[in-house]
Amino acid sequence: MDDILDSWAERGAGDVPLRIFLVEDSEDVRDLIVESLAEIAGVSLAGYAESEVDALLHLQHNSYDVLILDIQLKQGNGMSLLQSLARSDTQRQNEVKVVFSNHVSPTYRRAGQQCGVGHFFDKSSELPLLYDLLEKLAREKMGVASYTPANTPPGSALPGGI
């Protein structure tokens, strides 16, 4: 993963318009997401955190375009983080919030929606859908024509949305 992060740093922040912040405590899952992000043109990892406290500190002082977070963390909870962000003075309306977790129950979906989560993806089976969403957002941010993933009829919503 360090090689990927180094190559992104060499690109320069001005060259990459879609900034993603990742909150994930599993190193293996984090590496998988970061490797997937590296394949998407127009995407930059703005940073990552492994705990709720570290994520909150970073997010209150830095901007990003997309927040991807897990619900269950070794220290803290992704839903609690979302609630803290919703209450904070640094809440920014244009940021896309995405939950990528093994805990995608209707209860979590409702709570997430109240905190501004736009998309829920199941970590065990929906990484390709997360990838498609991020590719679409990056293309839109770069002003490239709208992207429709394979097997998605034009005009339909991406799976995983609320």
PDB file of C-alpha atoms in Angstrom:
ATOM      1  CA  MET A   1       0.000   0.000   0.000  1.00  0.00           C
ATOM      2  CA  ASP A   2       2.892   2.380   0.681  1.00  0.00           C
ATOM      3  CA  ASP A   3       3.854   2.220  -3.018  1.00  0.00           C
ATOM      4  CA  ILE A   4       0.345   3.269  -4.017  1.00  0.00           C
ATOM      5  CA  LEU A   5       0.305   6.133  -1.513  1.00  0.00           C
ATOM      6  CA  ASP A   6       3.733   7.285  -2.707  1.00  0.00           C
ATOM      7  CA  SER A   7       2.634   7.279  -6.354  1.00  0.00           C
ATOM      8  CA  TRP A   8      -0.443   9.354  -5.445  1.00  0.00           C
ATOM      9  CA  ALA A   9       1.757  11.836  -3.587  1.00  0.00           C
ATOM     10  CA  GLU A  10       3.934  12.181  -6.684  1.00  0.00           C
ATOM     11  CA  ARG A  11       0.898  13.050  -8.835  1.00  0.00           C
ATOM     12  CA  GLY A  12       0.286  16.197  -6.819  1.00  0.00           C
ATOM     13  CA  ALA A  13      -2.921  17.167  -5.099  1.00  0.00           C
ATOM     14  CA  GLY A  14      -3.976  19.578  -7.875  1.00  0.00           C
ATOM     15  CA  ASP A  15      -4.030  16.791 -10.469  1.00  0.00           C
ATOM     16  CA  VAL A  16      -6.559  14.623  -8.663  1.00  0.00           C
ATOM     17  CA  PRO A  17      -9.966  16.177  -8.109  1.00  0.00           C
ATOM     18  CA  LEU A  18     -11.908  13.573  -6.050  1.00  0.00           C
ATOM     19  CA  ARG A  19     -10.499  13.315  -2.508  1.00  0.00           C
ATOM     20  CA  ILE A  20     -11.498  10.265  -0.481  1.00  0.00           C
ATOM     21  CA  PHE A  21     -11.108   9.747   3.245  1.00  0.00           C
ATOM     22  CA  LEU A  22     -11.309   6.157   4.491  1.00  0.00           C
ATOM     23  CA  VAL A  23     -12.218   5.009   8.007  1.00  0.00           C
ATOM     24  CA  GLU A  24     -11.366   1.309   8.235  1.00  0.00           C
ATOM     25  CA  ASP A  25      -9.572  -0.564  11.004  1.00  0.00           C
ATOM     26  CA  SER A  26      -8.821  -3.755   9.068  1.00  0.00           C
ATOM     27  CA  GLU A  27      -5.477  -3.397   7.313  1.00  0.00           C
ATOM     28  CA  ASP A  28      -6.405  -6.064   4.740  1.00  0.00           C
ATOM     29  CA  VAL A  29      -9.692  -4.384   3.815  1.00  0.00           C
ATOM     30  CA  ARG A  30      -8.049  -0.957   3.801  1.00  0.00           C
ATOM     31  CA  ASP A  31      -5.329  -2.220   1.451  1.00  0.00           C
ATOM     32  CA  LEU A  32      -7.950  -3.738  -0.855  1.00  0.00           C
ATOM     33  CA  ILE A  33      -9.888  -0.459  -1.034  1.00  0.00           C
ATOM     34  CA  VAL A  34      -6.733   1.607  -1.559  1.00  0.00           C
ATOM     35  CA  GLU A  35      -5.598  -0.726  -4.361  1.00  0.00           C
ATOM     36  CA  SER A  36      -9.022  -0.369  -5.993  1.00  0.00           C
ATOM     37  CA  LEU A  37      -8.896   3.421  -5.671  1.00  0.00           C
ATOM     38  CA  ALA A  38      -5.525   3.495  -7.395  1.00  0.00           C
ATOM     39  CA  GLU A  39      -7.174   2.041 -10.506  1.00  0.00           C
ATOM     40  CA  ILE A  40      -9.698   4.889 -10.784  1.00  0.00           C
ATOM     41  CA  ALA A  41      -8.631   7.942 -12.752  1.00  0.00           C
ATOM     42  CA  GLY A  42      -9.221  11.201 -10.939  1.00  0.00           C
ATOM     43  CA  VAL A  43      -9.181   9.839  -7.385  1.00  0.00           C
ATOM     44  CA  SER A  44      -6.884  10.624  -4.476  1.00  0.00           C
ATOM     45  CA  LEU A  45      -6.755   9.177  -0.978  1.00  0.00           C
ATOM     46  CA  ALA A  46      -6.993  12.253   1.265  1.00  0.00           C
ATOM     47  CA  GLY A  47      -6.172  10.094   4.259  1.00  0.00           C
ATOM     48  CA  TYR A  48      -7.381   7.290   6.444  1.00  0.00           C
ATOM     49  CA  ALA A  49      -8.035   6.539  10.077  1.00  0.00           C
ATOM     50  CA  GLU A  50      -8.431   3.324  12.039  1.00  0.00           C
ATOM     51  CA  SER A  51     -10.467   4.709  14.932  1.00  0.00           C
ATOM     52  CA  GLU A  52     -13.403   7.020  15.491  1.00  0.00           C
ATOM     53  CA  VAL A  53     -11.332   9.567  17.442  1.00  0.00           C
ATOM     54  CA  ASP A  54      -8.541   9.763  14.838  1.00  0.00           C
ATOM     55  CA  ALA A  55     -11.080  10.085  12.034  1.00  0.00           C
ATOM     56  CA  LEU A  56     -12.995  12.863  13.782  1.00  0.00           C
ATOM     57  CA  LEU A  57      -9.821  14.840  14.455  1.00  0.00           C
ATOM     58  CA  HIS A  58      -8.746  14.584  10.829  1.00  0.00           C
ATOM     59  CA  LEU A  59     -12.170  15.268   9.335  1.00  0.00           C
ATOM     60  CA  GLN A  60     -12.747  18.375  11.441  1.00  0.00           C
ATOM     61  CA  HIS A  61      -9.579  19.973  10.077  1.00  0.00           C
ATOM     62  CA  ASN A  62      -9.352  18.672   6.504  1.00  0.00           C
ATOM     63  CA  SER A  63     -11.663  18.577   3.549  1.00  0.00           C
ATOM     64  CA  TYR A  64     -12.584  15.625   1.399  1.00  0.00           C
ATOM     65  CA  ASP A  65     -15.177  14.791  -1.249  1.00  0.00           C
ATOM     66  CA  VAL A  66     -16.097  11.244  -0.240  1.00  0.00           C
ATOM     67  CA  LEU A  67     -16.071   9.637   3.196  1.00  0.00           C
ATOM     68  CA  ILE A  68     -16.001   5.832   3.176  1.00  0.00           C
ATOM     69  CA  LEU A  69     -16.408   4.248   6.575  1.00  0.00           C
ATOM     70  CA  ASP A  70     -16.989   0.974   8.319  1.00  0.00           C
ATOM     71  CA  ILE A  71     -19.533   0.758  11.129  1.00  0.00           C
ATOM     72  CA  GLN A  72     -17.638  -1.504  13.527  1.00  0.00           C
ATOM     73  CA  LEU A  73     -14.185  -0.227  14.425  1.00  0.00           C
ATOM     74  CA  LYS A  74     -11.720  -1.588  16.972  1.00  0.00           C
ATOM     75  CA  GLN A  75     -11.930   1.755  18.761  1.00  0.00           C
ATOM     76  CA  GLY A  76     -15.215   3.565  18.350  1.00  0.00           C
ATOM     77  CA  ASN A  77     -18.045   3.232  15.903  1.00  0.00           C
ATOM     78  CA  GLY A  78     -18.675   4.596  12.419  1.00  0.00           C
ATOM     79  CA  MET A  79     -22.278   5.537  13.209  1.00  0.00           C
ATOM     80  CA  SER A  80     -21.142   7.533  16.230  1.00  0.00           C
ATOM     81  CA  LEU A  81     -18.583   9.259  13.992  1.00  0.00           C
ATOM     82  CA  LEU A  82     -21.345  10.202  11.538  1.00  0.00           C
ATOM     83  CA  GLN A  83     -23.450  11.605  14.393  1.00  0.00           C
ATOM     84  CA  SER A  84     -20.494  13.660  15.635  1.00  0.00           C
ATOM     85  CA  LEU A  85     -19.876  15.024  12.152  1.00  0.00           C
ATOM     86  CA  ALA A  86     -23.559  15.895  11.757  1.00  0.00           C
ATOM     87  CA  ARG A  87     -23.437  17.912  15.003  1.00  0.00           C
ATOM     88  CA  SER A  88     -20.119  19.636  14.298  1.00  0.00           C
ATOM     89  CA  ASP A  89     -19.638  23.122  12.910  1.00  0.00           C
ATOM     90  CA  THR A  90     -17.501  21.684  10.126  1.00  0.00           C
ATOM     91  CA  GLN A  91     -20.375  19.804   8.500  1.00  0.00           C
ATOM     92  CA  ARG A  92     -20.137  20.197   4.737  1.00  0.00           C
ATOM     93  CA  GLN A  93     -23.172  19.434   2.615  1.00  0.00           C
ATOM     94  CA  ASN A  94     -21.441  18.450  -0.651  1.00  0.00           C
ATOM     95  CA  GLU A  95     -19.456  15.536   0.734  1.00  0.00           C
ATOM     96  CA  VAL A  96     -20.654  12.063  -0.163  1.00  0.00           C
ATOM     97  CA  LYS A  97     -20.866   9.667   2.767  1.00  0.00           C
ATOM     98  CA  VAL A  98     -20.601   5.939   2.038  1.00  0.00           C
ATOM     99  CA  VAL A  99     -20.846   3.058   4.502  1.00  0.00           C
ATOM    100  CA  PHE A 100     -18.845  -0.029   3.465  1.00  0.00           C
ATOM    101  CA  SER A 101     -19.487  -2.614   6.152  1.00  0.00           C
ATOM    102  CA  ASN A 102     -20.583  -6.118   7.018  1.00  0.00           C
ATOM    103  CA  HIS A 103     -23.341  -4.497   9.104  1.00  0.00           C
ATOM    104  CA  VAL A 104     -25.827  -3.142   6.563  1.00  0.00           C
ATOM    105  CA  SER A 105     -29.088  -3.868   8.367  1.00  0.00           C
ATOM    106  CA  PRO A 106     -32.194  -1.726   7.836  1.00  0.00           C
ATOM    107  CA  THR A 107     -31.612  -0.164  11.272  1.00  0.00           C
ATOM    108  CA  TYR A 108     -28.115   0.972  10.347  1.00  0.00           C
ATOM    109  CA  ARG A 109     -29.374   2.192   6.962  1.00  0.00           C
ATOM    110  CA  ARG A 110     -32.044   4.363   8.621  1.00  0.00           C
ATOM    111  CA  ALA A 111     -29.593   5.765  11.159  1.00  0.00           C
ATOM    112  CA  GLY A 112     -27.044   6.425   8.432  1.00  0.00           C
ATOM    113  CA  GLN A 113     -29.583   8.174   6.241  1.00  0.00           C
ATOM    114  CA  GLN A 114     -30.386  10.537   9.129  1.00  0.00           C
ATOM    115  CA  CYS A 115     -26.662  11.410   9.233  1.00  0.00           C
ATOM    116  CA  GLY A 116     -26.386  12.047   5.505  1.00  0.00           C
ATOM    117  CA  VAL A 117     -25.189   8.650   4.274  1.00  0.00           C
ATOM    118  CA  GLY A 118     -26.035   8.359   0.599  1.00  0.00           C
ATOM    119  CA  HIS A 119     -24.857   4.807  -0.069  1.00  0.00           C
ATOM    120  CA  PHE A 120     -24.511   1.554   1.852  1.00  0.00           C
ATOM    121  CA  PHE A 121     -22.432  -1.311   0.473  1.00  0.00           C
ATOM    122  CA  ASP A 122     -21.939  -4.786   1.915  1.00  0.00           C
ATOM    123  CA  LYS A 123     -18.236  -5.359   2.438  1.00  0.00           C
ATOM    124  CA  SER A 124     -18.531  -9.083   1.702  1.00  0.00           C
ATOM    125  CA  SER A 125     -19.988  -8.741  -1.798  1.00  0.00           C
ATOM    126  CA  GLU A 126     -20.319  -5.171  -3.072  1.00  0.00           C
ATOM    127  CA  LEU A 127     -16.781  -3.854  -3.603  1.00  0.00           C
ATOM    128  CA  PRO A 128     -17.435  -3.667  -7.384  1.00  0.00           C
ATOM    129  CA  LEU A 129     -20.478  -1.468  -6.707  1.00  0.00           C
ATOM    130  CA  LEU A 130     -18.399   0.830  -4.491  1.00  0.00           C
ATOM    131  CA  TYR A 131     -15.794   0.981  -7.251  1.00  0.00           C
ATOM    132  CA  ASP A 132     -18.486   1.884  -9.834  1.00  0.00           C
ATOM    133  CA  LEU A 133     -19.830   4.663  -7.610  1.00  0.00           C
ATOM    134  CA  LEU A 134     -16.376   6.162  -7.043  1.00  0.00           C
ATOM    135  CA  GLU A 135     -15.563   5.993 -10.743  1.00  0.00           C
ATOM    136  CA  LYS A 136     -18.857   7.764 -11.528  1.00  0.00           C
ATOM    137  CA  LEU A 137     -18.200  10.486  -8.937  1.00  0.00           C
ATOM    138  CA  ALA A 138     -14.645  11.022 -10.185  1.00  0.00           C
ATOM    139  CA  ARG A 139     -15.825  11.358 -13.782  1.00  0.00           C
ATOM    140  CA  GLU A 140     -18.535  13.817 -12.759  1.00  0.00           C
ATOM    141  CA  LYS A 141     -16.066  15.896 -10.763  1.00  0.00           C
ATOM    142  CA  MET A 142     -13.686  16.003 -13.737  1.00  0.00           C
ATOM    143  CA  GLY A 143     -16.537  17.073 -16.000  1.00  0.00           C
ATOM    144  CA  VAL A 144     -16.411  13.885 -18.066  1.00  0.00           C
ATOM    145  CA  ALA A 145     -19.647  12.549 -19.531  1.00  0.00           C
ATOM    146  CA  SER A 146     -21.772  10.582 -17.124  1.00  0.00           C
ATOM    147  CA  TYR A 147     -20.692   7.007 -16.526  1.00  0.00           C
ATOM    148  CA  THR A 148     -23.085   4.069 -16.439  1.00  0.00           C
ATOM    149  CA  PRO A 149     -21.563   0.836 -15.125  1.00  0.00           C
ATOM    150  CA  ALA A 150     -21.996  -2.369 -17.068  1.00  0.00           C
ATOM    151  CA  ASN A 151     -25.320  -4.106 -16.452  1.00  0.00           C
ATOM    152  CA  THR A 152     -26.958  -0.879 -15.202  1.00  0.00           C
ATOM    153  CA  PRO A 153     -29.677   0.460 -17.516  1.00  0.00           C
ATOM    154  CA  PRO A 154     -29.245   4.169 -18.379  1.00  0.00           C
ATOM    155  CA  GLY A 155     -31.202   6.397 -16.033  1.00  0.00           C
ATOM    156  CA  SER A 156     -31.361   3.883 -13.193  1.00  0.00           C
ATOM    157  CA  ALA A 157     -29.817   4.470  -9.787  1.00  0.00           C
ATOM    158  CA  LEU A 158     -26.664   2.640  -8.797  1.00  0.00           C
ATOM    159  CA  PRO A 159     -27.266  -0.298  -6.475  1.00  0.00           C
ATOM    160  CA  GLY A 160     -26.278   0.363  -2.891  1.00  0.00           C
ATOM    161  CA  GLY A 161     -27.988   3.736  -2.671  1.00  0.00           C
ATOM    162  CA  ILE A 162     -30.530   4.436  -0.038  1.00  0.00           C
TER     163      ILE A 162
END
